[in-house]
Coordinates of C-alpha atoms in Angstrom, one line a residue:
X2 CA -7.6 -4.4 -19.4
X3 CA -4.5 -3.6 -17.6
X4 CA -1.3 -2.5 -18.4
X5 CA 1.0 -5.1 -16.2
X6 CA 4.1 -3.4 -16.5
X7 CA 3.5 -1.0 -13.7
X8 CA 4.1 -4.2 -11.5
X9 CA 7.8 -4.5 -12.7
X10 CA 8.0 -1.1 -12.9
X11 CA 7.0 -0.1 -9.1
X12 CA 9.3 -3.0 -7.8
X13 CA 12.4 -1.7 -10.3
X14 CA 11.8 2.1 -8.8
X15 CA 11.3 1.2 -5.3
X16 CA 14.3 -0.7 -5.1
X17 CA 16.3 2.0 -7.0
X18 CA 15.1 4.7 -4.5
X19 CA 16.5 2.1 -1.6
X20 CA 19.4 1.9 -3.4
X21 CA 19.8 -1.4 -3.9
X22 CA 20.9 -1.3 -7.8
X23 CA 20.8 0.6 -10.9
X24 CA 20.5 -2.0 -13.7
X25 CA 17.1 -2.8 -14.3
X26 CA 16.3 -6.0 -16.5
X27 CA 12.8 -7.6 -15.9
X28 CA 11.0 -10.4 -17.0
X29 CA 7.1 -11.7 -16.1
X30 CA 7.8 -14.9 -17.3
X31 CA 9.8 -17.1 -16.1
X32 CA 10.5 -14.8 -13.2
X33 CA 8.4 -11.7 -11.9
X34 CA 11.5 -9.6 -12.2
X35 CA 15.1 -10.0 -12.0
X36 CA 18.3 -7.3 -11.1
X37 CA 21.8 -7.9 -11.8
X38 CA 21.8 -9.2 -8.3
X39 CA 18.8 -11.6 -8.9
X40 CA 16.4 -10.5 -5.9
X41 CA 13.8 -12.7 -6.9
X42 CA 14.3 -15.4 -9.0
X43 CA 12.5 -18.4 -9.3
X44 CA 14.7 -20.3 -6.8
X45 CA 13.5 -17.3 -4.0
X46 CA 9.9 -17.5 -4.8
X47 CA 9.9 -21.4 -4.6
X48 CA 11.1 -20.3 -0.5
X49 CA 8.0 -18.3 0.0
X50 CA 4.7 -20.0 0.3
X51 CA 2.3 -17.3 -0.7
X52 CA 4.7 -15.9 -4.0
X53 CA 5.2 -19.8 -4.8
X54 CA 1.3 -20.1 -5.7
X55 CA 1.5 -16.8 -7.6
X56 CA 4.6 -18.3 -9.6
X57 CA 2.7 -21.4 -10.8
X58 CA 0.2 -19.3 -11.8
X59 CA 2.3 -17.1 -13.8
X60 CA 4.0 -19.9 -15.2
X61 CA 0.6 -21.7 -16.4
X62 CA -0.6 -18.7 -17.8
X63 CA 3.1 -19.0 -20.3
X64 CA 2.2 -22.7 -20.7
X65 CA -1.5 -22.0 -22.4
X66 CA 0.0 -19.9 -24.6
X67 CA 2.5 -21.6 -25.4
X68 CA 1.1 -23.4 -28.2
X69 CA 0.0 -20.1 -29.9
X70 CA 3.2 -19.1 -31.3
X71 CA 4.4 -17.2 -27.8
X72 CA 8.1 -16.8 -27.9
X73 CA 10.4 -16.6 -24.5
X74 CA 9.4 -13.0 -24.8
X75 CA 7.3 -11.6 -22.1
X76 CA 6.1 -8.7 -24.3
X77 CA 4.8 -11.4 -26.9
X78 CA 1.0 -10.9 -27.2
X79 CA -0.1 -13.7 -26.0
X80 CA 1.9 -14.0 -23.0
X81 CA 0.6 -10.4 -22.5
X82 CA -3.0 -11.3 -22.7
X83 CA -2.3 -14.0 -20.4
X84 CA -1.3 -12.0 -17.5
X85 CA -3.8 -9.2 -18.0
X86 CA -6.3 -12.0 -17.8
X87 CA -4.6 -12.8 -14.2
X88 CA -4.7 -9.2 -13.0
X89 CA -8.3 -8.7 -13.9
X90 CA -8.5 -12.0 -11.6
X91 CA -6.1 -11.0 -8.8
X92 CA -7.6 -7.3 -8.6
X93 CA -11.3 -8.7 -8.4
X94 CA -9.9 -10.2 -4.9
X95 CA -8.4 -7.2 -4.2
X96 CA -11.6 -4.8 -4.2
X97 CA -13.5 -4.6 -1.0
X98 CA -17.5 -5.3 -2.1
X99 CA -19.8 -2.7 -1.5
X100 CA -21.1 -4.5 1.4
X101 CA -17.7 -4.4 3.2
X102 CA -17.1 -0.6 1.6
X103 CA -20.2 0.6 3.3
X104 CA -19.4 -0.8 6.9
X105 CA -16.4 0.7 7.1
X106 CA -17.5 4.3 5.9
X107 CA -20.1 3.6 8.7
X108 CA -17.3 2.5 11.4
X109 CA -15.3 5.3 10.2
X110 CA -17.9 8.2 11.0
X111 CA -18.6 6.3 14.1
X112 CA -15.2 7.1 15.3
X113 CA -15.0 10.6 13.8
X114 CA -17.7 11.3 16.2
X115 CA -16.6 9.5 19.3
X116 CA -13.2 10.9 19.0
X117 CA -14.8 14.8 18.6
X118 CA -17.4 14.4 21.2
X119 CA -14.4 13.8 23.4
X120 CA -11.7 16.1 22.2
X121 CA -11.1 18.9 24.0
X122 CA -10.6 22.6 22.4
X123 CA -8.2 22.8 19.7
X124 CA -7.7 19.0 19.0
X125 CA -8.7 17.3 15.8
X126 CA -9.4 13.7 15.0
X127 CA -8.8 12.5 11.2
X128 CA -8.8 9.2 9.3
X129 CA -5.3 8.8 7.4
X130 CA -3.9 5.3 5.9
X131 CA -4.9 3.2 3.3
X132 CA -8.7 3.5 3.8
X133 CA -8.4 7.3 3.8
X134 CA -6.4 7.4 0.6
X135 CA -9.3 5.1 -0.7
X136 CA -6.2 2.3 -2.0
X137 CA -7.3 0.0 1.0
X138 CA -7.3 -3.7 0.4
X139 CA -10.2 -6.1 1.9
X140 CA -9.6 -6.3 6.0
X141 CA -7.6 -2.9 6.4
X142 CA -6.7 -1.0 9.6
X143 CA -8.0 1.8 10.1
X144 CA -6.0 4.7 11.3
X145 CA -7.0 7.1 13.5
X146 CA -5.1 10.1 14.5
X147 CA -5.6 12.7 16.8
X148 CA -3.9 15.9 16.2
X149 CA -2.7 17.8 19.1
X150 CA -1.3 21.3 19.1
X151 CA 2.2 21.6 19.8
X152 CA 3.5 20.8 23.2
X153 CA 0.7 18.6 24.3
X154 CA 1.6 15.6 26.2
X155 CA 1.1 13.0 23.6
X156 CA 1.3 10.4 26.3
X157 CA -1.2 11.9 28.8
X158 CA -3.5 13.8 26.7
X159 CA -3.1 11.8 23.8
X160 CA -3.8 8.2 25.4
X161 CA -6.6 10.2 27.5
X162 CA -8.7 10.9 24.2
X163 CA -7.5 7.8 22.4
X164 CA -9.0 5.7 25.6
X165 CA -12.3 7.3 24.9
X166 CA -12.4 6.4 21.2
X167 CA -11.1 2.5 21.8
X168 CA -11.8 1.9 25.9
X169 CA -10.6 -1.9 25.8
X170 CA -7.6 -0.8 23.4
X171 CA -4.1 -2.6 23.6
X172 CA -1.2 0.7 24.6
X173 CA 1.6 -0.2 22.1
X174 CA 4.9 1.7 21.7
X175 CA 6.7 3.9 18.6
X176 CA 8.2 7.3 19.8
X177 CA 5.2 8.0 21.8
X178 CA 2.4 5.7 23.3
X179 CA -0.9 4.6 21.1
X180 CA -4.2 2.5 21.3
X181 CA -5.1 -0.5 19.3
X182 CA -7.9 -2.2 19.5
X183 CA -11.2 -4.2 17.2
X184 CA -14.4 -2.5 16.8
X185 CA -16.8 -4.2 14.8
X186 CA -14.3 -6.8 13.6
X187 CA -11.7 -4.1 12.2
X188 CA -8.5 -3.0 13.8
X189 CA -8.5 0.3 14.6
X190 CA -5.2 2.2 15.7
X191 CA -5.9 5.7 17.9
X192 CA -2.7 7.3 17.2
X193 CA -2.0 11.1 18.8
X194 CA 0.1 13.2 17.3
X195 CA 1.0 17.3 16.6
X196 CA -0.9 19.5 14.2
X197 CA 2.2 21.0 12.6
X198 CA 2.0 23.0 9.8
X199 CA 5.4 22.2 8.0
X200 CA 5.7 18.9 7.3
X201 CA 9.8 19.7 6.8
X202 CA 9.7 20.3 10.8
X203 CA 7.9 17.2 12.7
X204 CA 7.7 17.4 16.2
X205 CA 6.7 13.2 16.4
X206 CA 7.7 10.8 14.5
X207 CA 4.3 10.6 12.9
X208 CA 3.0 14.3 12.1
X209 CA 4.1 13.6 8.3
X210 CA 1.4 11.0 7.9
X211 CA -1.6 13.4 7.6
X212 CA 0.3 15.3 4.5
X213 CA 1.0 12.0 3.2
X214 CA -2.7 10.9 3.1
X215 CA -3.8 14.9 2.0
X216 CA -1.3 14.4 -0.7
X217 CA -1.7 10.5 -2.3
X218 CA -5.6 11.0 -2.3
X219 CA -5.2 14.1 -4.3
X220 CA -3.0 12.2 -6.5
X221 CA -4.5 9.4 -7.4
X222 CA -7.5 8.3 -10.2
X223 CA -10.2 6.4 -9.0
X224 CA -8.4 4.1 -11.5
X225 CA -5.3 4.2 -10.8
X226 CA -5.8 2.9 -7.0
X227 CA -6.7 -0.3 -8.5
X228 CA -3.0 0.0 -9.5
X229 CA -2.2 0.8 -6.7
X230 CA -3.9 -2.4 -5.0
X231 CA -2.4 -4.6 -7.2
X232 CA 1.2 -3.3 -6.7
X233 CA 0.6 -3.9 -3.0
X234 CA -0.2 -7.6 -4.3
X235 CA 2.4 -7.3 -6.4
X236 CA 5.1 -6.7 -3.4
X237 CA 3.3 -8.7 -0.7
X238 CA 3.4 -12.3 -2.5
X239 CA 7.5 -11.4 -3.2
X240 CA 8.1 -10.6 0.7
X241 CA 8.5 -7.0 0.1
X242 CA 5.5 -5.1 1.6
X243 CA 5.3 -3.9 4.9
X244 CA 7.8 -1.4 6.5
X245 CA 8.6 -3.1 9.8
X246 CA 11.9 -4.5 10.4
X247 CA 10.7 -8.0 10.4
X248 CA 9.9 -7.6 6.7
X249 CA 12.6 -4.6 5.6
X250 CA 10.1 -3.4 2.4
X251 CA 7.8 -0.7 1.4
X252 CA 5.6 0.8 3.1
X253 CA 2.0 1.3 1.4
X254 CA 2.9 5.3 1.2
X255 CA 6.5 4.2 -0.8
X256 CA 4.7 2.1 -3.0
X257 CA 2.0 4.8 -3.7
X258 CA 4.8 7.0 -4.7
X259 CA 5.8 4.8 -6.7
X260 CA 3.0 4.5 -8.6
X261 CA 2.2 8.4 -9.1
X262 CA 5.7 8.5 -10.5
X263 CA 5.0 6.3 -13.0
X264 CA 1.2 7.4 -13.8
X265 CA 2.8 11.0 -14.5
X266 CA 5.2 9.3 -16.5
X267 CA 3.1 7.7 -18.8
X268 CA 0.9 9.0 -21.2
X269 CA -1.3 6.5 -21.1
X270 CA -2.6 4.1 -18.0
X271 CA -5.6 2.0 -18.7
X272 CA -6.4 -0.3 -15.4
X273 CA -10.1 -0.7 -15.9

């Protein structure tokens, strides 16, 4: 069974580290959380296609237990059986079967060893993201980055190797030039970047993200990255996941966080 207030929980300190608030009050029924400033109340989800399907499922789940004594009150046992019956449903979506599981570990060493058979001296190719964390939802990206030493050129070097990984990849644009492209069906991003040893002193706007992989993977229960995927869920179907500035939300590495600050916290967290 699942203990389904790490959803509220991961929304209420995410939003607190963005500074959007202080006072916390949340509810799983009739709302999936509410704020003094009401981010997402039932009137918002009803706007959002995807969250509006999750509502009505939240809200029958109240309704069948309605008739066995539930109060108003979310924590009432019944309501609370309710919804752990709904995240044993949600998270069985959110799982990648084995089949799926094993073709990627297979697509991943493939590009391991493309990327090194073409690296020169001193460069070193390494998975990072959600599917190197292991908290990777059916259909992920896979992110590949090629580590550099300091004062490569990113764009010339860099795009060189990642050409060789992904041949027919797409050149896209953050501080520095990268490669996008499908292999197998999966989207795989060839990203250069610098080897640095202190992640306090980037040299790219990306060297951080190979600690930040190092460091959630090392973090994190088998378990508790079923959290973890149901958070995501949890923050896609309210419009809130995904850190590009069409969406404004959390990024999968915020949300992580998240999480591990509230596993520590707790004494106890049963998600199988």
């Amino acid at each position: 069974m699942h203990d389904i207030g790490f959803a509220c929980d991961v929304a209420a300190v995410a939003f607190d580290d963005l500074d959007v608030g202080k006072t916390v009050e949340y509810h799983v029924l009739p709302q999936v959380f509410r704020r003094d400033r009401v981010l997402l109340d039932c009137e918002d989800l009803r706007r959002r296609p995807v969250a509006c399907e999750l509502q009505r499922e939240i809200a029958d789940a109240g309704e069948a237990v309605s008739g066995a004594g539930a109060s108003n009150n979310p924590n009432h046992p019944a309501r609370w059986r309710a919804m752990q019956e709904l995240l044993e449903e949600a998270l069985a979506t959110l799982i990648p079967s084995d089949a799926e599981q094993a073709a990627v570990a297979a697509l991943c060493d493939s590009l391991l060893a493309r990327a090194r058979k073409a690296a020169p001296d001193g460069v070193k190719p390494l998975l990072v993201g959600s599917v190197a964390k292991g908290t990777w939802l059916p259909g992920a990206d896979i992110d590949l980055f090629l580590r550099f030493p300091e004062g490569a050129d990113l764009k010339a070097e860099g795009l060189a190797l990642a050409r060789a990984v992904l041949p027919n990849g797409e050149e896209l644009y953050a501080q520095h030039p990268y490669l996008r492209g499908s292999v197998e069906g999966h989207s795989v991003d060839a990203v250069p970047c610098f080897a640095i040893s202190d992640p306090s002193q980037p040299a790219s706007a990306v060297d951080r993200t190979v600690f930040h992989a190092v460091w959630v993977h090392e973090n994190l229960t088998d378990a508790q990255r079923d959290g973890v995927r149901l958070a995501k869920r949890f923050l896609a179907v309210a419009g809130a996941y995904g850190a590009a500035a069409a969406v404004g939300g959390f990024s999968g590495y915020l949300g992580e966080r998240a999480l591990i600050h509230i596993f520590r916290c707790r004494r106890s967290y049963p998600l199988r």
